[in-house]
Short mmCIF file of C-alpha atoms in Angstrom, two decimals:
data_model
loop_
_atom_site.label_atom_id
_atom_site.label_comp_id
_atom_site.label_asym_id
_atom_site.label_seq_id
_atom_site.Cartn_x
_atom_site.Cartn_y
_atom_site.Cartn_z
CA MET R 29 9.48 9.25 12.12
CA CYS R 30 7.29 8.33 14.96
CA SER R 31 3.56 8.74 14.47
CA TYR R 32 0.58 9.94 16.46
CA ASN R 33 -0.86 6.56 17.46
CA LYS R 34 -0.06 4.33 20.49
CA VAL R 35 1.48 0.83 20.06
CA ASN R 36 0.57 -1.51 22.94
CA GLY R 37 -0.60 1.48 25.01
CA LYS R 38 2.46 3.68 24.53
CA PRO R 39 2.50 6.73 22.13
CA THR R 40 5.21 5.90 19.54
CA CYS R 41 7.36 9.11 20.19
CA ALA R 42 7.46 8.05 23.83
CA ASP R 43 8.38 4.57 23.53
CA PRO R 44 11.93 3.57 24.17
CA ASP R 45 11.51 0.02 23.04
CA LEU R 46 10.46 1.00 19.86
CA LEU R 47 12.73 4.14 19.22
CA ALA R 48 16.00 2.88 20.76
CA GLY R 49 15.23 -0.87 20.96
CA VAL R 50 13.78 -1.48 17.43
CA ILE R 51 14.74 1.43 15.32
CA ARG R 52 18.35 2.11 16.61
CA GLY R 53 18.85 -1.33 17.87
CA GLN R 54 17.42 -4.13 15.62
CA TRP R 55 17.28 -1.73 12.55
CA LYS R 56 20.62 -0.07 13.12
CA LEU R 57 19.44 3.38 12.28
CA ASN R 58 22.56 5.59 11.92
CA GLY R 59 20.61 8.95 11.52
CA TYR R 60 17.75 10.82 13.45
CA ILE R 61 14.30 10.15 14.66
CA VAL R 62 11.69 13.02 13.77
CA SER R 63 8.28 13.18 15.34
CA ASP R 64 5.29 13.45 13.00
CA CYS R 65 4.00 17.04 13.23
CA ASP R 66 2.65 18.06 16.64
CA SER R 67 2.60 14.30 17.70
CA VAL R 68 4.39 15.21 20.87
CA ASP R 69 1.82 17.87 21.62
CA VAL R 70 -0.96 15.20 20.80
CA LEU R 71 0.38 12.69 23.32
CA PHE R 72 0.19 15.53 26.15
CA LYS R 73 -3.14 17.34 25.27
CA ASN R 74 -5.18 14.63 23.51
CA GLN R 75 -3.82 11.32 24.70
CA HIS R 76 -3.09 12.59 28.26
CA TYR R 77 0.10 10.28 28.55
CA THR R 78 1.67 12.68 30.83
CA LYS R 79 0.56 15.14 33.61
CA THR R 80 2.74 18.11 32.62
CA PRO R 81 4.15 19.31 29.17
CA GLU R 82 7.67 19.09 30.92
CA GLU R 83 7.18 15.50 31.57
CA ALA R 84 6.18 14.72 27.98
CA ALA R 85 9.27 16.64 26.49
CA ALA R 86 11.45 14.63 28.90
CA LYS R 87 9.96 11.34 27.97
CA VAL R 88 10.16 11.64 24.20
CA ILE R 89 13.77 12.94 24.39
CA LEU R 90 14.78 10.04 26.70
CA ALA R 91 12.93 7.34 24.61
CA GLY R 92 15.09 8.39 21.57
CA LEU R 93 13.41 11.17 19.70
CA ASP R 94 15.89 13.61 18.21
CA LEU R 95 13.90 16.16 16.25
CA ASN R 96 10.44 17.75 16.88
CA CYS R 97 8.24 18.76 14.09
CA GLY R 98 6.34 21.74 15.83
CA SER R 99 7.02 23.94 18.74
CA PHE R 100 6.48 21.65 21.68
CA LEU R 101 9.92 20.80 22.52
CA GLY R 102 11.12 24.37 21.98
CA GLN R 103 8.69 25.63 24.45
CA HIS R 104 9.11 22.86 27.28
CA THR R 105 12.56 21.18 27.11
CA GLU R 106 14.37 23.92 28.97
CA ALA R 107 11.75 23.71 31.87
CA ALA R 108 11.99 19.71 31.79
CA VAL R 109 15.75 20.23 32.45
CA LYS R 110 15.44 22.74 35.34
CA ALA R 111 12.77 20.42 36.95
CA GLY R 112 15.20 17.67 36.95
CA LEU R 113 13.28 15.43 34.47
CA LEU R 114 16.05 15.46 31.98
CA ASN R 115 19.72 15.96 31.80
CA GLU R 116 21.85 17.66 29.20
CA SER R 117 23.45 14.56 28.05
CA ALA R 118 20.08 13.31 26.54
CA ILE R 119 19.97 16.49 24.82
CA ASP R 120 23.46 16.45 23.38
CA LYS R 121 22.82 12.86 22.28
CA ALA R 122 19.80 14.06 20.26
CA VAL R 123 21.61 17.09 18.98
CA THR R 124 24.63 14.70 17.96
CA ASN R 125 22.25 12.39 15.84
CA ASN R 126 20.97 15.54 13.89
CA PHE R 127 24.24 17.20 13.34
CA ALA R 128 26.05 13.97 12.43
CA THR R 129 23.54 13.65 9.63
CA LEU R 130 24.23 17.21 8.38
CA MET R 131 27.93 16.51 8.40
CA ARG R 132 27.49 13.46 6.28
CA LEU R 133 25.66 15.66 3.70
CA GLY R 134 28.41 18.10 3.71
CA PHE R 135 26.61 21.08 5.16
CA PHE R 136 29.62 22.21 7.47
CA ASP R 137 32.95 21.46 6.00
CA GLY R 138 31.82 19.76 2.57
CA ASP R 139 30.17 20.57 -0.67
CA PRO R 140 26.57 19.94 -0.78
CA SER R 141 26.48 19.95 -4.46
CA LYS R 142 28.76 16.89 -4.67
CA GLN R 143 26.18 14.87 -2.89
CA PRO R 144 24.22 12.45 -5.31
CA TYR R 145 21.45 14.96 -5.70
CA GLY R 146 23.13 18.04 -4.81
CA LYS R 147 23.02 19.68 -8.29
CA LEU R 148 19.36 19.37 -8.94
CA GLY R 149 17.37 22.81 -8.90
CA PRO R 150 14.48 24.34 -10.55
CA LYS R 151 15.65 23.64 -13.97
CA ASP R 152 15.33 19.97 -13.40
CA VAL R 153 11.73 20.04 -12.18
CA CYS R 154 9.74 19.99 -15.52
CA THR R 155 12.07 18.30 -17.98
CA GLN R 156 10.57 16.13 -20.45
CA GLU R 157 12.15 13.26 -18.84
CA HIS R 158 10.61 13.97 -15.50
CA GLN R 159 7.31 14.47 -17.01
CA GLU R 160 7.53 11.16 -18.81
CA LEU R 161 8.54 9.50 -15.12
CA ALA R 162 5.33 10.95 -13.78
CA ARG R 163 3.36 9.06 -16.56
CA GLU R 164 5.32 6.04 -16.13
CA ALA R 165 4.60 5.97 -12.50
CA ALA R 166 0.95 6.50 -12.97
CA ARG R 167 0.98 3.58 -15.68
CA GLN R 168 2.60 1.35 -13.22
CA GLY R 169 0.14 2.25 -10.38
CA ILE R 170 -2.99 1.36 -12.32
CA VAL R 171 -4.55 -1.96 -11.18
CA LEU R 172 -6.87 -3.97 -13.48
CA LEU R 173 -9.40 -5.65 -11.27
CA LYS R 174 -11.84 -6.94 -13.72
CA ASN R 175 -11.50 -7.53 -17.44
CA SER R 176 -14.37 -9.62 -19.46
CA PRO R 177 -13.32 -11.40 -22.66
CA GLY R 178 -13.32 -8.66 -25.62
CA SER R 179 -13.45 -5.58 -23.42
CA LEU R 180 -10.07 -4.17 -22.60
CA PRO R 181 -7.89 -2.98 -24.32
CA LEU R 182 -10.00 -0.93 -26.74
CA SER R 183 -8.54 -0.68 -30.12
CA PRO R 184 -8.39 3.02 -31.16
CA THR R 185 -8.80 2.02 -34.88
CA ALA R 186 -12.20 -0.02 -34.21
CA ILE R 187 -13.62 2.24 -31.62
CA LYS R 188 -14.94 5.37 -33.56
CA THR R 189 -16.93 7.11 -30.64
CA LEU R 190 -16.21 6.91 -26.71
CA ALA R 191 -18.54 8.02 -24.16
CA VAL R 192 -16.66 9.63 -21.12
CA ILE R 193 -18.84 9.86 -18.07
CA GLY R 194 -18.33 10.77 -14.57
CA PRO R 195 -17.38 13.41 -11.89
CA ASN R 196 -13.77 12.52 -12.17
CA ALA R 197 -13.55 12.49 -15.78
CA ASN R 198 -12.20 15.85 -16.39
CA VAL R 199 -10.48 16.60 -13.11
CA THR R 200 -7.09 18.08 -12.47
CA LYS R 201 -6.19 18.73 -8.87
CA THR R 202 -8.10 15.68 -7.67
CA MET R 203 -5.36 13.50 -9.39
CA ILE R 204 -2.53 14.84 -7.38
CA GLY R 205 -4.12 14.26 -3.93
CA ASN R 206 -2.55 16.30 -0.87
CA TYR R 207 1.02 16.75 0.15
CA GLU R 208 1.55 17.62 -3.60
CA GLY R 209 4.08 19.58 -5.52
CA ILE R 210 3.28 22.19 -8.25
CA PRO R 211 2.53 20.00 -11.53
CA CYS R 212 4.14 20.97 -14.65
CA LYS R 213 1.09 20.28 -16.53
CA TYR R 214 -2.11 18.33 -16.23
CA THR R 215 -3.61 15.80 -18.49
CA THR R 216 -7.00 14.80 -17.41
CA PRO R 217 -8.80 11.53 -18.22
CA LEU R 218 -10.79 13.12 -20.84
CA GLN R 219 -7.77 14.77 -22.52
CA GLY R 220 -5.92 11.46 -22.40
CA LEU R 221 -8.80 9.62 -23.89
CA THR R 222 -9.48 12.07 -26.71
CA THR R 223 -6.05 11.89 -28.10
CA SER R 224 -6.90 8.57 -29.85
CA VAL R 225 -10.57 8.50 -30.21
CA ALA R 226 -13.40 11.04 -30.65
CA THR R 227 -15.12 11.40 -27.22
CA ASN R 228 -18.55 12.46 -25.98
CA TYR R 229 -18.19 13.82 -22.37
CA VAL R 230 -21.04 13.93 -19.83
CA PRO R 231 -20.18 14.72 -16.31
CA GLY R 232 -23.07 12.88 -14.94
CA CYS R 233 -22.75 14.47 -11.54
CA THR R 234 -21.84 18.13 -10.56
CA ASN R 235 -19.21 16.73 -8.07
CA VAL R 236 -18.22 13.51 -6.54
CA ALA R 237 -20.73 13.72 -3.76
CA CYS R 238 -23.23 13.25 -6.63
CA GLY R 239 -26.31 14.27 -4.81
CA THR R 240 -28.48 14.15 -7.95
CA ALA R 241 -27.03 12.32 -11.21
CA GLN R 242 -27.93 13.29 -14.58
CA VAL R 243 -28.53 9.91 -15.67
CA ASP R 244 -30.59 10.61 -18.88
CA ASP R 245 -27.83 12.53 -20.66
CA ALA R 246 -25.33 9.97 -19.46
CA LYS R 247 -27.48 7.03 -20.81
CA LYS R 248 -27.80 8.80 -24.27
CA ALA R 249 -24.25 9.34 -24.55
CA ALA R 250 -23.37 5.63 -23.62
CA ALA R 251 -26.24 4.21 -25.93
CA SER R 252 -24.58 6.11 -28.93
CA ALA R 253 -20.91 5.35 -28.39
CA ASP R 254 -18.95 2.32 -29.38
CA ALA R 255 -17.59 2.16 -25.77
CA THR R 256 -18.21 3.88 -22.42
CA VAL R 257 -15.61 4.81 -19.81
CA LEU R 258 -16.92 5.93 -16.36
CA VAL R 259 -14.51 7.78 -14.35
CA MET R 260 -15.97 7.89 -10.82
CA GLY R 261 -14.63 7.75 -7.22
CA ILE R 262 -13.78 10.54 -4.74
CA ASP R 263 -11.70 13.50 -3.81
CA GLN R 264 -10.21 15.37 -1.00
CA SER R 265 -13.75 16.38 0.11
CA GLN R 266 -14.49 12.76 0.85
CA GLU R 267 -11.11 11.53 2.37
CA ARG R 268 -8.01 13.23 3.37
CA GLU R 269 -5.84 13.65 6.42
CA SER R 270 -8.05 14.13 9.55
CA PHE R 271 -10.98 13.50 7.36
CA ASP R 272 -12.09 9.90 7.37
CA ARG R 273 -14.75 8.21 5.33
CA VAL R 274 -17.50 6.43 7.30
CA SER R 275 -18.73 4.28 4.40
CA LEU R 276 -17.08 2.01 1.94
CA LEU R 277 -19.93 2.51 -0.74
CA LEU R 278 -19.42 5.15 -3.50
CA PRO R 279 -20.97 8.44 -2.55
CA GLY R 280 -24.46 9.68 -3.40
CA GLN R 281 -25.93 8.48 -6.76
CA GLN R 282 -22.76 7.34 -8.17
CA PRO R 283 -23.90 3.50 -8.03
CA LEU R 284 -27.19 4.52 -9.74
CA LEU R 285 -25.48 6.56 -12.53
CA ILE R 286 -22.99 3.55 -13.07
CA THR R 287 -25.81 0.89 -13.08
CA GLU R 288 -28.00 2.87 -15.29
CA VAL R 289 -25.32 3.78 -17.93
CA ALA R 290 -24.18 0.15 -17.93
CA LYS R 291 -27.70 -0.91 -18.84
CA ALA R 292 -28.10 1.54 -21.76
CA ALA R 293 -24.29 1.29 -23.05
CA LYS R 294 -24.04 -0.03 -26.63
CA GLY R 295 -20.45 -1.38 -26.34
CA PRO R 296 -17.99 -2.30 -23.53
CA VAL R 297 -18.22 -0.41 -20.29
CA ILE R 298 -14.98 0.47 -18.36
CA LEU R 299 -15.34 1.55 -14.76
CA VAL R 300 -12.45 3.61 -13.54
CA ILE R 301 -12.18 4.32 -9.70
CA MET R 302 -10.14 7.27 -8.54
CA SER R 303 -9.53 7.12 -4.83
CA GLY R 304 -6.92 6.64 -2.21
CA GLY R 305 -8.76 3.77 -0.51
CA GLY R 306 -10.90 0.80 -1.37
CA PHE R 307 -14.62 0.49 -2.03
CA ASP R 308 -17.34 -1.96 -1.81
CA ILE R 309 -18.08 -2.11 -5.54
CA SER R 310 -19.61 -5.55 -5.40
CA PHE R 311 -22.60 -4.19 -7.50
CA ALA R 312 -20.18 -3.36 -10.23
CA LYS R 313 -17.95 -6.47 -9.96
CA ASN R 314 -21.04 -8.68 -10.22
CA ASP R 315 -22.69 -6.69 -13.08
CA ASP R 316 -21.92 -8.51 -16.35
CA LYS R 317 -22.61 -5.09 -18.36
CA ILE R 318 -19.62 -3.68 -16.57
CA THR R 319 -17.02 -5.39 -18.48
CA SER R 320 -13.72 -3.79 -17.02
CA ILE R 321 -12.81 -2.21 -13.56
CA LEU R 322 -9.62 -0.20 -13.13
CA TRP R 323 -8.50 1.28 -10.01
CA VAL R 324 -6.03 4.36 -10.48
CA GLY R 325 -5.43 5.86 -7.10
CA TYR R 326 -4.86 9.48 -7.31
CA PRO R 327 -2.47 9.04 -10.36
CA GLY R 328 -0.68 12.40 -10.46
CA GLU R 329 -0.34 15.12 -13.00
CA ALA R 330 -0.12 12.77 -16.02
CA GLY R 331 -2.79 10.53 -14.71
CA GLY R 332 -5.26 11.03 -17.66
CA ALA R 333 -2.42 10.07 -20.17
CA ALA R 334 -1.66 6.99 -18.14
CA ILE R 335 -5.14 5.80 -17.94
CA ALA R 336 -5.71 6.24 -21.77
CA ASP R 337 -2.39 4.19 -22.25
CA VAL R 338 -3.67 1.35 -20.39
CA ILE R 339 -7.33 1.54 -21.85
CA TYR R 340 -6.00 1.51 -25.50
CA GLY R 341 -3.43 -1.04 -24.86
CA TYR R 342 -0.50 1.09 -25.46
CA TYR R 343 0.68 -0.25 -21.75
CA ASN R 344 -0.07 -3.61 -20.24
CA PRO R 345 -1.35 -3.03 -16.68
CA SER R 346 0.66 -4.37 -13.96
CA GLY R 347 -0.41 -2.70 -10.87
CA ARG R 348 -1.54 -4.75 -7.58
CA LEU R 349 -3.73 -3.61 -4.93
CA PRO R 350 -1.67 -2.43 -1.79
CA MET R 351 -4.63 -3.20 0.56
CA THR R 352 -7.66 -5.38 0.74
CA TRP R 353 -11.19 -3.97 -0.22
CA TYR R 354 -13.82 -4.77 2.35
CA PRO R 355 -17.63 -5.15 2.09
CA GLN R 356 -19.61 -2.22 3.60
CA SER R 357 -20.81 -4.74 6.40
CA TYR R 358 -17.02 -4.59 7.65
CA VAL R 359 -17.55 -1.05 8.77
CA ASP R 360 -20.14 -2.00 11.21
CA LYS R 361 -18.09 -4.75 12.63
CA VAL R 362 -14.68 -2.77 13.15
CA PRO R 363 -14.56 0.28 15.61
CA MET R 364 -12.19 2.93 14.70
CA THR R 365 -10.95 2.91 18.06
CA ASN R 366 -10.06 -0.94 17.87
CA MET R 367 -6.91 -1.38 15.92
CA ASN R 368 -6.27 -5.04 17.09
CA MET R 369 -5.08 -7.22 14.12
CA ARG R 370 -6.41 -10.43 15.15
CA PRO R 371 -9.96 -11.45 15.04
CA ASP R 372 -12.15 -12.13 18.08
CA PRO R 373 -14.98 -14.67 17.67
CA SER R 374 -16.47 -13.85 21.00
CA ASN R 375 -17.63 -10.48 19.96
CA GLY R 376 -17.53 -10.75 16.01
CA TYR R 377 -14.61 -8.56 15.53
CA PRO R 378 -13.31 -9.96 12.12
CA GLY R 379 -9.61 -8.72 12.31
CA ARG R 380 -7.64 -6.41 9.94
CA THR R 381 -5.50 -6.71 6.99
CA TYR R 382 -5.02 -9.72 4.64
CA ARG R 383 -2.89 -11.34 7.23
CA PHE R 384 -5.78 -11.98 9.79
CA TYR R 385 -9.12 -11.07 8.18
CA THR R 386 -10.89 -14.18 7.07
CA GLY R 387 -14.41 -12.84 5.86
CA GLU R 388 -15.62 -11.75 2.61
CA THR R 389 -13.71 -9.29 0.55
CA ILE R 390 -14.41 -7.45 -2.62
CA TYR R 391 -10.85 -7.51 -3.74
CA THR R 392 -7.68 -8.73 -1.82
CA PHE R 393 -4.17 -7.17 -1.27
CA GLY R 394 -2.19 -8.06 -4.26
CA ASP R 395 -4.96 -8.48 -6.78
CA GLY R 396 -4.37 -7.24 -10.19
CA LEU R 397 -4.76 -8.56 -13.69
CA SER R 398 -2.85 -8.31 -16.96
CA TYR R 399 -3.80 -8.33 -20.55
CA SER R 400 -1.57 -11.39 -20.97
CA LYS R 401 -1.99 -14.84 -19.41
CA ILE R 402 0.83 -15.33 -16.81
CA THR R 403 1.47 -18.77 -15.11
CA HIS R 404 3.80 -19.96 -12.34
CA GLU R 405 5.88 -23.16 -11.99
CA LEU R 406 7.78 -24.21 -9.04
CA ALA R 407 11.31 -24.97 -10.17
CA LYS R 408 13.28 -25.35 -6.79
CA ALA R 409 12.00 -25.53 -3.21
CA PRO R 410 12.84 -27.94 -0.23
CA ARG R 411 10.38 -30.13 1.56
CA LEU R 412 12.14 -30.12 4.78
CA VAL R 413 14.08 -27.62 6.91
CA SER R 414 15.82 -28.71 10.05
CA ILE R 415 16.81 -26.33 12.77
CA PRO R 416 19.99 -27.04 14.66
CA LEU R 417 19.51 -27.21 18.41
CA GLU R 418 22.03 -27.98 21.25
CA GLU R 419 21.69 -31.64 22.45
CA GLU R 420 20.50 -30.30 25.97
CA HIS R 421 17.94 -28.12 24.44
CA VAL R 422 14.47 -28.39 26.10
CA CYS R 423 12.69 -29.26 22.77
CA ARG R 424 14.97 -32.27 22.28
CA SER R 425 13.22 -34.11 25.25
CA SER R 426 9.74 -32.44 24.99
CA GLU R 427 7.17 -31.74 22.36
CA CYS R 428 7.54 -28.09 21.17
CA LYS R 429 5.27 -26.13 18.83
CA SER R 430 8.03 -23.39 18.14
CA VAL R 431 11.57 -22.66 19.01
CA GLU R 432 13.15 -19.24 19.87
CA ALA R 433 14.56 -17.41 16.89
CA VAL R 434 18.06 -17.04 18.27
CA GLU R 435 21.16 -16.14 16.62
CA GLN R 436 22.99 -19.28 17.25
CA SER R 437 20.51 -21.42 15.67
CA CYS R 438 19.50 -19.04 12.92
CA LYS R 439 22.87 -18.27 11.54
CA ASN R 440 22.98 -19.03 7.74
CA LEU R 441 19.62 -20.87 8.09
CA ALA R 442 18.20 -20.10 4.71
CA PHE R 443 16.89 -21.82 1.51
CA ASP R 444 16.18 -20.78 -2.09
CA ILE R 445 12.66 -20.78 -3.86
CA HIS R 446 12.81 -20.65 -7.54
CA VAL R 447 9.74 -19.83 -9.64
CA ARG R 448 9.36 -20.18 -13.30
CA VAL R 449 7.20 -17.27 -14.70
CA GLN R 450 5.61 -17.74 -18.04
CA ASN R 451 3.78 -15.06 -20.23
CA ARG R 452 1.69 -17.20 -22.44
CA GLY R 453 0.06 -14.14 -24.14
CA LYS R 454 1.05 -11.85 -26.79
CA PHE R 455 1.24 -8.74 -24.81
CA GLY R 456 4.61 -7.96 -23.20
CA GLY R 457 4.76 -6.03 -19.88
CA SER R 458 5.77 -6.26 -16.08
CA HIS R 459 4.61 -8.89 -13.71
CA THR R 460 5.05 -8.92 -9.89
CA VAL R 461 5.59 -12.38 -8.18
CA PHE R 462 4.37 -12.57 -4.50
CA LEU R 463 5.63 -15.24 -2.35
CA PHE R 464 3.31 -15.84 0.78
CA SER R 465 3.50 -18.27 3.55
CA SER R 466 0.91 -19.63 5.72
CA PRO R 467 2.41 -21.06 8.99
CA PRO R 468 0.77 -23.60 11.31
CA SER R 469 -1.84 -22.32 13.70
CA VAL R 470 0.43 -21.60 16.61
CA HIS R 471 0.57 -18.46 18.75
CA ASN R 472 -2.32 -16.76 17.01
CA SER R 473 -0.29 -16.70 13.79
CA PRO R 474 -1.52 -14.89 10.59
CA GLN R 475 -3.33 -16.97 8.02
CA LYS R 476 -0.53 -15.80 5.47
CA HIS R 477 1.99 -13.23 5.48
CA LEU R 478 3.98 -11.73 2.39
CA LEU R 479 7.75 -13.09 2.41
CA GLY R 480 8.89 -11.24 -0.53
CA PHE R 481 7.86 -9.97 -4.09
CA GLU R 482 9.90 -9.54 -7.41
CA LYS R 483 8.73 -7.62 -10.46
CA VAL R 484 9.92 -8.87 -13.85
CA SER R 485 9.64 -7.78 -17.33
CA LEU R 486 8.43 -10.17 -19.82
CA THR R 487 7.92 -10.02 -23.72
CA GLY R 488 5.03 -12.04 -25.29
CA LYS R 489 5.50 -15.73 -25.18
CA SER R 490 8.56 -15.69 -23.04
CA GLU R 491 9.40 -16.89 -19.56
CA THR R 492 12.00 -16.08 -16.79
CA LEU R 493 13.17 -17.42 -13.49
CA VAL R 494 12.48 -15.68 -10.23
CA ARG R 495 14.56 -16.42 -7.22
CA PHE R 496 13.84 -15.88 -3.55
CA LYS R 497 15.98 -16.49 -0.66
CA VAL R 498 13.97 -17.42 2.60
CA ASP R 499 15.47 -16.66 5.87
CA VAL R 500 14.11 -19.39 8.17
CA CYS R 501 14.06 -17.38 11.40
CA LYS R 502 12.91 -14.17 9.91
CA ASP R 503 10.46 -15.44 7.36
CA LEU R 504 8.95 -18.66 8.96
CA SER R 505 8.76 -17.08 12.34
CA VAL R 506 5.72 -15.37 14.23
CA VAL R 507 5.46 -13.33 17.41
CA ASP R 508 4.19 -15.16 20.36
CA GLU R 509 1.74 -14.09 23.10
CA LEU R 510 4.50 -12.60 24.99
CA GLY R 511 6.12 -10.64 22.04
CA SER R 512 8.94 -13.05 21.31
CA ARG R 513 9.69 -14.09 17.86
CA LYS R 514 9.44 -17.83 17.35
CA VAL R 515 10.14 -20.18 14.41
CA VAL R 516 7.06 -22.40 14.14
CA LEU R 517 7.56 -26.14 13.70
CA GLY R 518 5.32 -28.12 11.53
CA GLN R 519 3.83 -27.80 8.01
CA HIS R 520 4.21 -24.41 6.30
CA LEU R 521 2.28 -23.54 3.10
CA LEU R 522 4.21 -21.45 0.65
CA HIS R 523 2.16 -19.89 -2.27
CA VAL R 524 2.67 -17.94 -5.31
CA GLY R 525 -0.68 -17.13 -7.08
CA SER R 526 -2.55 -20.49 -7.24
CA LEU R 527 0.77 -22.42 -6.89
CA LYS R 528 1.12 -24.07 -3.40
CA HIS R 529 4.02 -25.88 -1.71
CA SER R 530 4.16 -27.65 1.45
CA LEU R 531 7.24 -27.27 3.64
CA THR R 532 7.98 -28.86 7.03
CA VAL R 533 10.04 -27.17 9.69
CA ARG R 534 11.44 -29.59 12.30
CA ILE R 535 14.37 -29.69 14.90
#
């Protein structure tokens, strides 16, 4: 699917280098390319990429678009053909890509029910197995960001009373976000937590905007409970498609409510953030009274049960952040209209994503704790990798910082990294091993990038070996200033967690 945005000045749905060159060429797509809904309309009416709608219709089809989500091509393609902007063979090509997919699915002379999922129907939607899958998916997605000693997991036998506070503590629809299906049934956080411990529920705010917090009632509940769970965050009223947040702070008086409840609480205070994006919650991260922080995303219909599973220790959290959480000051430095990845010191632009941003973070891509202590040990890794080049290659006689990642030099050029992963704690569970690389500072290269990841299951006091295969030309290359992929020569730093390994690439 091609999207609404431009890449290097071209709308993605009108970019032949992207659709035909990368997607069909490099990625070898054997299917069809569809537009995001009304994105062709957007490139004409909003981005003003073409002067006429007929020209827009012609450009996207010639670029390699096969299917339009919306009515734009239905309205303007015939006129584009009559105007000589588009020939029928280009339309035939798009139709062929669409129909070939339908043929492979058995829609014309086959039996669709014999396809892998062909027999699924309404009877399968709310089976117990699928409801359990929703719960397991939510459990796996929960990220433990902070956990002071003696906080989580809570013992349901030791905790007699639990204060449950916050505007998202008893929500249903909030948990499924948007683009959602019809849930089989909801389990709210309050319902999930109440299954094991007696709870005292105080909303604290009438909604997530939290214009005025009911601080006193919340403080009383926390002061009399053995532990407190604050379920905060936002919902679709604050962030959704076509509705962006302008702040990275929790809305309204949520920070006040959290801080005051933490001061008054008798026992551990667990902060649960429900949201799609990150927040500057440095106040909570640095508050010793807030003993644990969980980010649960929008966890789906079984989200409340999954949250309780993690809080009570029935499930060892293993989720990792899919994005970096920035401080509020980041908003002032990064215009929405500037999507450049690399930082620009001349104007204070800090860059975007974990790959290029070097400033202060609240939490970083890949962060996530466990109830167990997990350690990594390098079992196998080379110190030196040599790239074979022809004798007459220019880099044989001159100093090169990088070499072209071409097929003849790259064929079968790979090596193995073996990492021994040890669970030194008593809790069993899953653990995701991330392998990052930091290349030499050439061609405005990223400070680090992800080469691969593997998720492993470990019982308490056990270990396993994780194997990564590193493709030198794919994984140790960067894109230069002209858009060509180059393998960078020199010292690369590979890291897994706190483990670091130096690797030299030479010719």
